JSON list of N, CA and C in Angstrom, two decimals:
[
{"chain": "Q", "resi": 1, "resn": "UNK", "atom": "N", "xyz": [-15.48, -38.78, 27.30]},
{"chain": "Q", "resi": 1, "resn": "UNK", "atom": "CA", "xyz": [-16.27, -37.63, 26.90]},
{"chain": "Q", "resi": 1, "resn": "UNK", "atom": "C", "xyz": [-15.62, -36.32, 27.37]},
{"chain": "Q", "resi": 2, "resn": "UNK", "atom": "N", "xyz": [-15.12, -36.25, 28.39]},
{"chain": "Q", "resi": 2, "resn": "UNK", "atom": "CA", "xyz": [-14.16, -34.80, 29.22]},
{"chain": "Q", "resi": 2, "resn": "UNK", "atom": "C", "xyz": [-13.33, -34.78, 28.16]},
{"chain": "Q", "resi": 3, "resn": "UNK", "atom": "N", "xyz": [-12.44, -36.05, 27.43]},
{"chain": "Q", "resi": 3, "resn": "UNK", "atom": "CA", "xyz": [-11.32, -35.31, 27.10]},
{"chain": "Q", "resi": 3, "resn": "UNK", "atom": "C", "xyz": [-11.82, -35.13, 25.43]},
{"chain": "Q", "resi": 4, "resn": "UNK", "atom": "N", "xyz": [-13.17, -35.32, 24.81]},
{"chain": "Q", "resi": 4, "resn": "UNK", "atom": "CA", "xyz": [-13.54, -34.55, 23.92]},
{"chain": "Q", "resi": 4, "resn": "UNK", "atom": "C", "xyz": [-14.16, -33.18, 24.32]},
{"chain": "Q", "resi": 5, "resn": "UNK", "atom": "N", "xyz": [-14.24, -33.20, 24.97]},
{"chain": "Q", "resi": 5, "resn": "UNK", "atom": "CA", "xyz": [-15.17, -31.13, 25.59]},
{"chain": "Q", "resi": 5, "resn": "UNK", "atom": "C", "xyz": [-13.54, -30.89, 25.30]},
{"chain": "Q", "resi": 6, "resn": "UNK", "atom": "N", "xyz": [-13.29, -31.43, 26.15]},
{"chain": "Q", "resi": 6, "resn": "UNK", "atom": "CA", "xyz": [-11.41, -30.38, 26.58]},
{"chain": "Q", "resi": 6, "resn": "UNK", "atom": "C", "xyz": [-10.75, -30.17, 24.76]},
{"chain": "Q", "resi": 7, "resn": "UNK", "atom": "N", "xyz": [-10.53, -31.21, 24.01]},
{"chain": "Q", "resi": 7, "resn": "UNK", "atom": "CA", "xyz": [-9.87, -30.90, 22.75]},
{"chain": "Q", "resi": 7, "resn": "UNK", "atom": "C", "xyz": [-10.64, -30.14, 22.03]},
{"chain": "Q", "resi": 8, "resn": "UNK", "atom": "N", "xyz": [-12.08, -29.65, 22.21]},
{"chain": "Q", "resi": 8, "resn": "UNK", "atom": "CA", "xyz": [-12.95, -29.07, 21.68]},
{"chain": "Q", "resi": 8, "resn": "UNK", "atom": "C", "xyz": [-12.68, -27.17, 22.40]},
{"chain": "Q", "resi": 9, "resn": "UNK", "atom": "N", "xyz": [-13.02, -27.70, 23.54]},
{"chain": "Q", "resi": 9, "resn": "UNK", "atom": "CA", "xyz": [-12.31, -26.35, 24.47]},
{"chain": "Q", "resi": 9, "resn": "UNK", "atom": "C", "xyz": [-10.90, -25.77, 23.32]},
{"chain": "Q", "resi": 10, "resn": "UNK", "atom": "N", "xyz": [-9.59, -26.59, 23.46]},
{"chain": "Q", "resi": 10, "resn": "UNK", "atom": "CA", "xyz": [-8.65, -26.58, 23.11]},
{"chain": "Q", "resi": 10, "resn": "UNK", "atom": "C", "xyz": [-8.96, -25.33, 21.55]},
{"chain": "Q", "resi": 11, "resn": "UNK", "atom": "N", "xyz": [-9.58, -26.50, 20.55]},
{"chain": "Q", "resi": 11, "resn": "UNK", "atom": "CA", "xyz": [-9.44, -26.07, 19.43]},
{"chain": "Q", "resi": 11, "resn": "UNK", "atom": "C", "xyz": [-10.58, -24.39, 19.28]},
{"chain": "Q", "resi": 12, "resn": "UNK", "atom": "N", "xyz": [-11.61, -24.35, 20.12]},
{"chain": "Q", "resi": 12, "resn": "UNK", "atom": "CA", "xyz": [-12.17, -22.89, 20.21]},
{"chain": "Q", "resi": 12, "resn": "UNK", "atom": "C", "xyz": [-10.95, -22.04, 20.46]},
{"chain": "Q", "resi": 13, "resn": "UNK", "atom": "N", "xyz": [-10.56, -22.54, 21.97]},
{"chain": "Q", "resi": 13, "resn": "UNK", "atom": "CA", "xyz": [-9.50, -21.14, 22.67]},
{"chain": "Q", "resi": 13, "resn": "UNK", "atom": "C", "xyz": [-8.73, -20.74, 21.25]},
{"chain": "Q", "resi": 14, "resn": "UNK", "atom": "N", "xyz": [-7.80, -21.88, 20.31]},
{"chain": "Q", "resi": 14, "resn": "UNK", "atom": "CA", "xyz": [-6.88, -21.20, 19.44]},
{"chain": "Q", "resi": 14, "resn": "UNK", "atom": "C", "xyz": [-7.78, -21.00, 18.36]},
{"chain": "Q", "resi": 15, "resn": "UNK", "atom": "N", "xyz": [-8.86, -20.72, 17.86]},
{"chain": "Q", "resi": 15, "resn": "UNK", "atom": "CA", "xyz": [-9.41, -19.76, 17.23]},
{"chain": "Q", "resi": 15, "resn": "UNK", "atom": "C", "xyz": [-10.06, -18.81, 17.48]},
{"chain": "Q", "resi": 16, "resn": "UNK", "atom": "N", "xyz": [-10.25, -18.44, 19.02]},
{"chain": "Q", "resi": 16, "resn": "UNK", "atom": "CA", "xyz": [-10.22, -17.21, 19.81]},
{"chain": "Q", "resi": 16, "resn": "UNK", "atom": "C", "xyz": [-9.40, -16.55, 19.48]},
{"chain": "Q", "resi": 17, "resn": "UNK", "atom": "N", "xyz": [-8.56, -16.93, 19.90]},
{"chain": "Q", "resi": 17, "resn": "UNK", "atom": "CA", "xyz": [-6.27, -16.53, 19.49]},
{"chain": "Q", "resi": 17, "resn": "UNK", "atom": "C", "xyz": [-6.00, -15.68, 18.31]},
{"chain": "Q", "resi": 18, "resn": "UNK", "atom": "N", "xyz": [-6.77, -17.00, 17.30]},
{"chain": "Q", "resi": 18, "resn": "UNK", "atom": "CA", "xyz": [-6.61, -16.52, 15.67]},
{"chain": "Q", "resi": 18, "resn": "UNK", "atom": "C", "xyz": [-7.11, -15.37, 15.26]},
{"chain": "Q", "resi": 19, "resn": "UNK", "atom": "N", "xyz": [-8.54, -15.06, 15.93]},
{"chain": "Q", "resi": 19, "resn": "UNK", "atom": "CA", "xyz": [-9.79, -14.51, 15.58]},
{"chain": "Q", "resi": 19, "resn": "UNK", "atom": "C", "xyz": [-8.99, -13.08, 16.46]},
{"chain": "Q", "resi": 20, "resn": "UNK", "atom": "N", "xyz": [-8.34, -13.07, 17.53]},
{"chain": "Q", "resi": 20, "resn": "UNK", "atom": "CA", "xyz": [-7.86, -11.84, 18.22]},
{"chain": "Q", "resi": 20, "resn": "UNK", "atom": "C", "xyz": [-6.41, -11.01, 17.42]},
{"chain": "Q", "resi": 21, "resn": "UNK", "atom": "N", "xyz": [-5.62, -12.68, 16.98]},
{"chain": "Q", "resi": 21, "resn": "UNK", "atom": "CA", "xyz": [-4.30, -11.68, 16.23]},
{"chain": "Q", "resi": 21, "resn": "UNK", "atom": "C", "xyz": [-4.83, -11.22, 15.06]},
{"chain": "Q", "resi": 22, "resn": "UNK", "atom": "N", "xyz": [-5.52, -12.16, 14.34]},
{"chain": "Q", "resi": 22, "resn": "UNK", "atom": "CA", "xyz": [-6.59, -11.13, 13.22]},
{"chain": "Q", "resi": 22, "resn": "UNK", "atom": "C", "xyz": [-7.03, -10.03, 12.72]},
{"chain": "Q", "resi": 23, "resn": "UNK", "atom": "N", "xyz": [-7.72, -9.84, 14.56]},
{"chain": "Q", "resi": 23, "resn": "UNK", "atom": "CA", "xyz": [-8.72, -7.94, 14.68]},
{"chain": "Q", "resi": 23, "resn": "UNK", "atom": "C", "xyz": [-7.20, -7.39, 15.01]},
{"chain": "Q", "resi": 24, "resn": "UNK", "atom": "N", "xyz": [-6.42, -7.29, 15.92]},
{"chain": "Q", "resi": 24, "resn": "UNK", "atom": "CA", "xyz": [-5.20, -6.71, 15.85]},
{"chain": "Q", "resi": 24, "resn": "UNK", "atom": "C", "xyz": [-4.72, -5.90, 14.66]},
{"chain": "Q", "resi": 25, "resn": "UNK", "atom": "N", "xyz": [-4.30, -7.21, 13.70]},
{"chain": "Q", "resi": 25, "resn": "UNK", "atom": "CA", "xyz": [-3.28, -6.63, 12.83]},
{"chain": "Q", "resi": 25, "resn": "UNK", "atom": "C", "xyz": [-4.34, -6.01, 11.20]},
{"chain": "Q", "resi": 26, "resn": "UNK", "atom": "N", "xyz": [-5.46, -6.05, 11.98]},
{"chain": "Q", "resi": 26, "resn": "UNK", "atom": "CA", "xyz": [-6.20, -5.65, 10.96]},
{"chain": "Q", "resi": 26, "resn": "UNK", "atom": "C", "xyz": [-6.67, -3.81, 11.54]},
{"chain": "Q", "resi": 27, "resn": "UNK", "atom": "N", "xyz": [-6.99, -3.68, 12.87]},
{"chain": "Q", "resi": 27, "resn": "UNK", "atom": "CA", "xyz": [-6.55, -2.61, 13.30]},
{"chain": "Q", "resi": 27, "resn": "UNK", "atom": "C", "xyz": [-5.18, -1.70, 12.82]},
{"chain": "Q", "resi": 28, "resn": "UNK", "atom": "N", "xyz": [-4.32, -2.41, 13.52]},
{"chain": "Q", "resi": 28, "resn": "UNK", "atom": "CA", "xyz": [-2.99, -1.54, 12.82]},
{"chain": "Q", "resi": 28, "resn": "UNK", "atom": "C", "xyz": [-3.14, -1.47, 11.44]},
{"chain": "Q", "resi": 29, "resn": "UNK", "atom": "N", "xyz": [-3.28, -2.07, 10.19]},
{"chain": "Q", "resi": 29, "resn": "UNK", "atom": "CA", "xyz": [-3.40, -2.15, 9.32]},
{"chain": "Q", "resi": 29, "resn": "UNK", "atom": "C", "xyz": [-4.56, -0.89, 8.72]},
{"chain": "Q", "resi": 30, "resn": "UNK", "atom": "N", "xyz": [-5.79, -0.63, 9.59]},
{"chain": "Q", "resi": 30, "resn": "UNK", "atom": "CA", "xyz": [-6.45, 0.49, 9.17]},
{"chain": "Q", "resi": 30, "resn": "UNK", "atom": "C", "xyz": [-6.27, 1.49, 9.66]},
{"chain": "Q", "resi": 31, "resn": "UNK", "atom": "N", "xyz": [-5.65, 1.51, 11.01]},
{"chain": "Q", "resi": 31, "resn": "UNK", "atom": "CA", "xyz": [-5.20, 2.84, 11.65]},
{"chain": "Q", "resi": 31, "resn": "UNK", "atom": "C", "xyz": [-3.80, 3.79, 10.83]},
{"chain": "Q", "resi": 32, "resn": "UNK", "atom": "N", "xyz": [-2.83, 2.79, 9.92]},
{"chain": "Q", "resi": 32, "resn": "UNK", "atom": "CA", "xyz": [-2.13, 3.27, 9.35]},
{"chain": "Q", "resi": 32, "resn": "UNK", "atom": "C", "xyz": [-2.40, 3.68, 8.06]},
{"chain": "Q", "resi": 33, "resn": "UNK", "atom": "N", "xyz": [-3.93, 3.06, 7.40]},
{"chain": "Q", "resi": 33, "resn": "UNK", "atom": "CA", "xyz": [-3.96, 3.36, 6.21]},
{"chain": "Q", "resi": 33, "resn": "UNK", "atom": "C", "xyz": [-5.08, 4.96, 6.86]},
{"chain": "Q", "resi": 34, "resn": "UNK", "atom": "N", "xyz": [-5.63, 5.25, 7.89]},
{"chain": "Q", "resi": 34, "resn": "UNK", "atom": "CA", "xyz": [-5.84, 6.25, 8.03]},
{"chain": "Q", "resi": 34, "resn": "UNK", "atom": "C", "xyz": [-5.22, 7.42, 8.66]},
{"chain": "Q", "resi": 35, "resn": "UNK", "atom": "N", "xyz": [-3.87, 6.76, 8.97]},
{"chain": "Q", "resi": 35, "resn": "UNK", "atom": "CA", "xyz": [-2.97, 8.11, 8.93]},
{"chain": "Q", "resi": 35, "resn": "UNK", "atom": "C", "xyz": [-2.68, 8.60, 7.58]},
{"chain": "Q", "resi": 36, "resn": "UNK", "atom": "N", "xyz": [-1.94, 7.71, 6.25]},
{"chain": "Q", "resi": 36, "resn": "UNK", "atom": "CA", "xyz": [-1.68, 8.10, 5.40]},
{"chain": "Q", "resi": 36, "resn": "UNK", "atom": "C", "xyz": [-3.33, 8.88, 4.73]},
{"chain": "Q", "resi": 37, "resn": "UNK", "atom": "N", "xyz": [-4.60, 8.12, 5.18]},
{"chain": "Q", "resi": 37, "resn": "UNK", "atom": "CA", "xyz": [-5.34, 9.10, 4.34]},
{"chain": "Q", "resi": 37, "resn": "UNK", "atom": "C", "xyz": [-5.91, 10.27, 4.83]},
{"chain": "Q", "resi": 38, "resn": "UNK", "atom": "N", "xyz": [-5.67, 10.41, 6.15]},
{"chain": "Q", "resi": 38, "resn": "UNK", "atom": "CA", "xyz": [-5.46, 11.98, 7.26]},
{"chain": "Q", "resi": 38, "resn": "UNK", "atom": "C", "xyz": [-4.41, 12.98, 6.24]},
{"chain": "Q", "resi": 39, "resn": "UNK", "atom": "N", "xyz": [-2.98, 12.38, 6.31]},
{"chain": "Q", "resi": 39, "resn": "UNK", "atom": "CA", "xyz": [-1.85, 13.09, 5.82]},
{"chain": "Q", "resi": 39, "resn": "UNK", "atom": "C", "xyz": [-2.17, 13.65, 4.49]},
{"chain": "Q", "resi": 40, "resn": "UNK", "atom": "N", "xyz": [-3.25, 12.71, 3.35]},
{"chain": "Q", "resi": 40, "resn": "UNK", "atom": "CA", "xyz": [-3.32, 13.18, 1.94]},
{"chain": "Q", "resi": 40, "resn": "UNK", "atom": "C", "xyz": [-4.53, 14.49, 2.18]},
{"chain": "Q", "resi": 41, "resn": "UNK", "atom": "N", "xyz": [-5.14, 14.25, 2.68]},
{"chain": "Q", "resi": 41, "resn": "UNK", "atom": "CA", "xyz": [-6.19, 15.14, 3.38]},
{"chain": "Q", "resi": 41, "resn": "UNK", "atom": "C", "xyz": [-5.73, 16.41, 3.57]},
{"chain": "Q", "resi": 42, "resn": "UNK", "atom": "N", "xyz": [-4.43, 16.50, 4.46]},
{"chain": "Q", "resi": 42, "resn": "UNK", "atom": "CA", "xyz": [-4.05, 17.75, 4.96]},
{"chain": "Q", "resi": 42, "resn": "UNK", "atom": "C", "xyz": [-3.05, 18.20, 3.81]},
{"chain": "Q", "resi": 43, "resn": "UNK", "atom": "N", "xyz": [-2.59, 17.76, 2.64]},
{"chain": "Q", "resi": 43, "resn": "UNK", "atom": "CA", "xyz": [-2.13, 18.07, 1.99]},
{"chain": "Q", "resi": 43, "resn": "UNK", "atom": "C", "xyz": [-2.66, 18.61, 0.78]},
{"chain": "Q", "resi": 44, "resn": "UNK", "atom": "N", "xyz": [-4.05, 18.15, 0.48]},
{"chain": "Q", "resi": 44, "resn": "UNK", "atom": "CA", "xyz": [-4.78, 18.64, -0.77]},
{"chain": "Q", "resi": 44, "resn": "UNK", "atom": "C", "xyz": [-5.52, 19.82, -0.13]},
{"chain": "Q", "resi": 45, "resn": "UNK", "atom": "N", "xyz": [-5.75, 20.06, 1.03]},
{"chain": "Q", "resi": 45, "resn": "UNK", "atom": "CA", "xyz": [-6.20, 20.96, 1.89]},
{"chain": "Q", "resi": 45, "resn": "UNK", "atom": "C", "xyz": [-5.40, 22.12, 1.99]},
{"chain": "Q", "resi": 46, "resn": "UNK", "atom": "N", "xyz": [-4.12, 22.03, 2.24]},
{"chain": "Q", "resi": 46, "resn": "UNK", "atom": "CA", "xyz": [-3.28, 23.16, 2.23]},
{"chain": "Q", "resi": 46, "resn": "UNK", "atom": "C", "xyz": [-3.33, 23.34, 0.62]},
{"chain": "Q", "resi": 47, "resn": "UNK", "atom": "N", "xyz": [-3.06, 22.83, -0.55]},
{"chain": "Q", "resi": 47, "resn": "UNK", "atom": "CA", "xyz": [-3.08, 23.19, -1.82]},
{"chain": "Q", "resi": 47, "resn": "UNK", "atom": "C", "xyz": [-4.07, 23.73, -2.11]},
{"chain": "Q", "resi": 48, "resn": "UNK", "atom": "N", "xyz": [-5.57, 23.46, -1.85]},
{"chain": "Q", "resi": 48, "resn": "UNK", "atom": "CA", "xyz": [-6.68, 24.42, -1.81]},
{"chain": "Q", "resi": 48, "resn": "UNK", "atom": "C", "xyz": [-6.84, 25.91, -1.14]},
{"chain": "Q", "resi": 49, "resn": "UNK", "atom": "N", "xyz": [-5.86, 25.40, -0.32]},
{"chain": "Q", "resi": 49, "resn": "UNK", "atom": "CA", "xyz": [-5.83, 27.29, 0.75]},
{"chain": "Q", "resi": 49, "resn": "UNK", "atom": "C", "xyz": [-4.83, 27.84, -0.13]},
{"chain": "Q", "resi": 50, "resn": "UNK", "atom": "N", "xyz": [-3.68, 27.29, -0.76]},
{"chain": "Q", "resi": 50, "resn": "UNK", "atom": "CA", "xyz": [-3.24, 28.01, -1.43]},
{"chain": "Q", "resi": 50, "resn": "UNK", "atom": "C", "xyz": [-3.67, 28.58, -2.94]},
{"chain": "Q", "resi": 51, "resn": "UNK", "atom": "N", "xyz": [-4.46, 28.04, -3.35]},
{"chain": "Q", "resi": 51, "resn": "UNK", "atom": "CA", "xyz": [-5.22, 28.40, -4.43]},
{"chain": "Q", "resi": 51, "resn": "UNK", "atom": "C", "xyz": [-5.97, 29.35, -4.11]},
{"chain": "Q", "resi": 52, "resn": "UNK", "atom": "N", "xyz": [-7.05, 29.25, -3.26]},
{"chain": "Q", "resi": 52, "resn": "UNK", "atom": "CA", "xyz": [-7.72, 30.29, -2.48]},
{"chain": "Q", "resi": 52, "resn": "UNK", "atom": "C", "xyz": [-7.29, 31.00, -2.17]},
{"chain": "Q", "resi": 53, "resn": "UNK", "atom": "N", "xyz": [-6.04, 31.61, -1.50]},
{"chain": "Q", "resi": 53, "resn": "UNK", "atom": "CA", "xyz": [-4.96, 32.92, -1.33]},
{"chain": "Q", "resi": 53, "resn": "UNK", "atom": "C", "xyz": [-5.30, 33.59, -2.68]},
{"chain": "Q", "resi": 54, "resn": "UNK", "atom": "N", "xyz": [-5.22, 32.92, -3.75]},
{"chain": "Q", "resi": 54, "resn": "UNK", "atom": "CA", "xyz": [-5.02, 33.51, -4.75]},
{"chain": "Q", "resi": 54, "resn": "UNK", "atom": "C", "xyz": [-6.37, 34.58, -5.31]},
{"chain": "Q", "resi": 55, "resn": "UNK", "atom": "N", "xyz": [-7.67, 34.17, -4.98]},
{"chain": "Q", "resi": 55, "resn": "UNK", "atom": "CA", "xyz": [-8.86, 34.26, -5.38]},
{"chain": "Q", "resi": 55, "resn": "UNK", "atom": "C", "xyz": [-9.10, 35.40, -4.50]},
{"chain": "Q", "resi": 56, "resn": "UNK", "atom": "N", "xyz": [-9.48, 36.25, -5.49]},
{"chain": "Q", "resi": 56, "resn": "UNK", "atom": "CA", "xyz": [-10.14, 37.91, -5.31]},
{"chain": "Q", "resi": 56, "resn": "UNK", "atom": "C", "xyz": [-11.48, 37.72, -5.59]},
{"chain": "Q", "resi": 57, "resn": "UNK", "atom": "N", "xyz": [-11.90, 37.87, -3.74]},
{"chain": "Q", "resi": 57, "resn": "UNK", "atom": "CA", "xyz": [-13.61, 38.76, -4.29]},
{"chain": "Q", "resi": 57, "resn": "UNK", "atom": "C", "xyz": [-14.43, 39.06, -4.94]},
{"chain": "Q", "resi": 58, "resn": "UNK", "atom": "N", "xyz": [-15.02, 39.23, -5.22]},
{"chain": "Q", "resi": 58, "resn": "UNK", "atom": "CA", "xyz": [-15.92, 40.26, -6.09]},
{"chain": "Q", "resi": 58, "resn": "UNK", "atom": "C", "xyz": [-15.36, 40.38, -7.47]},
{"chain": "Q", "resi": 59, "resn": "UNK", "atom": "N", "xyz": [-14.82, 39.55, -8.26]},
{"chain": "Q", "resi": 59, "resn": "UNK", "atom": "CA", "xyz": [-13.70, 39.68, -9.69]},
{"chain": "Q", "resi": 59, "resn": "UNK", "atom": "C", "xyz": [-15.24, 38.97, -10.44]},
{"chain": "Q", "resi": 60, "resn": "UNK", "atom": "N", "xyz": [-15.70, 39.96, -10.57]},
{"chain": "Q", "resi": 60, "resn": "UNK", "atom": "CA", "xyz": [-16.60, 39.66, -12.21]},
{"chain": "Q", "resi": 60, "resn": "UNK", "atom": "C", "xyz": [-15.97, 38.35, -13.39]},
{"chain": "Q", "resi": 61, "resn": "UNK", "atom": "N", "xyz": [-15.68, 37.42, -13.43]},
{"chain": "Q", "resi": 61, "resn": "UNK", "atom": "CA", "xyz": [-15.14, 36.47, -13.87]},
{"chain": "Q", "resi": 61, "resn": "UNK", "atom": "C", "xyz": [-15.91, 36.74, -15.44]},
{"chain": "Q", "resi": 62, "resn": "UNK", "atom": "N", "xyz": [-15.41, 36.61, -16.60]},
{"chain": "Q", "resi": 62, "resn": "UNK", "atom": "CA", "xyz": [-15.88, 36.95, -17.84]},
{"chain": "Q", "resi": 62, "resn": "UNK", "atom": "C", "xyz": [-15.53, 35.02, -18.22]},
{"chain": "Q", "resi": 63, "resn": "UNK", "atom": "N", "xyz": [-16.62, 34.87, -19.25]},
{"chain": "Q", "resi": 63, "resn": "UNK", "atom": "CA", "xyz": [-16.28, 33.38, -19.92]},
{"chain": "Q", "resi": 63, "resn": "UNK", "atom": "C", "xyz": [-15.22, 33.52, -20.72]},
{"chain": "Q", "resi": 64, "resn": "UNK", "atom": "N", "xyz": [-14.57, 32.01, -20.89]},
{"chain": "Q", "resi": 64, "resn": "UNK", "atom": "CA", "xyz": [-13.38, 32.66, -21.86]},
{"chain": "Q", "resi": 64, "resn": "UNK", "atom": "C", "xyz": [-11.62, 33.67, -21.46]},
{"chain": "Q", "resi": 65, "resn": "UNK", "atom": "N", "xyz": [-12.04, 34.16, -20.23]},
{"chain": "Q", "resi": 65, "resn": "UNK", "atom": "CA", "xyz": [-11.19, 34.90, -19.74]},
{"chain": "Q", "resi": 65, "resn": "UNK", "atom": "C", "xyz": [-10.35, 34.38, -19.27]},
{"chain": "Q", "resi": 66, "resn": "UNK", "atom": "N", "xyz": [-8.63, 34.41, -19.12]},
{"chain": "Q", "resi": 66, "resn": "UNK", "atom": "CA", "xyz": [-7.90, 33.90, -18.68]},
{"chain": "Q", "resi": 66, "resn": "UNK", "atom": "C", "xyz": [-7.81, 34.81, -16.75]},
{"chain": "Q", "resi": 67, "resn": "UNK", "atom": "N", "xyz": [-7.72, 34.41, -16.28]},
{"chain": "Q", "resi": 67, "resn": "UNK", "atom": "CA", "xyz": [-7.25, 35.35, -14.82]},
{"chain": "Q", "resi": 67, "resn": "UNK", "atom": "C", "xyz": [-5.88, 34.88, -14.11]},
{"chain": "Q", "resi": 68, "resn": "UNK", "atom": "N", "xyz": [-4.97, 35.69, -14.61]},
{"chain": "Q", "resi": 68, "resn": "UNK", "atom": "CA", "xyz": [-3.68, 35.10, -14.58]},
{"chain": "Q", "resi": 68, "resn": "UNK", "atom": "C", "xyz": [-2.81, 35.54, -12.93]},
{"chain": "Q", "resi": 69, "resn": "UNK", "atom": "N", "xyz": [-3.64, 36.65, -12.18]},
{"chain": "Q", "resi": 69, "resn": "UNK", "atom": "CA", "xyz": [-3.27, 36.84, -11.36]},
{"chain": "Q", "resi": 69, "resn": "UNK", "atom": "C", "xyz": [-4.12, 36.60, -9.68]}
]
């Protein structure tokens, strides 16, 4: 009976193991997909400030109107 607990022991610990390299590489795996979606972030962000540079105040916007500057 001990040396069924123990192969039972055995077979938990290596799906402890499994269950740990798992959360790991599933970590790295989201920490990198939230750098790249940090990085797209700060990039559609600066393209919005630069659009916004562009945008005057108080410009009565007419329908139809092109505003080219």
């Amino acid at each position: 009976q001990w040396d069924a607990m123990f192969e039972k022991f055995k077979k938990i610990q290596a799906d402890a193991n499994a269950q740990k390299e798992f959360e790991k590489a599933l970590d790295e795996s989201v920490n990198e997909m939230t750098k790249k979606l940090d990085l797209w972030i700060k990039v559609k962000k600066q393209e919005q400030d630069a659009l916004a540079n562009n945008y005057r105040p108080g410009y009565n916007h007419q329908p139809g109107e092109m505003n080219l500057f």
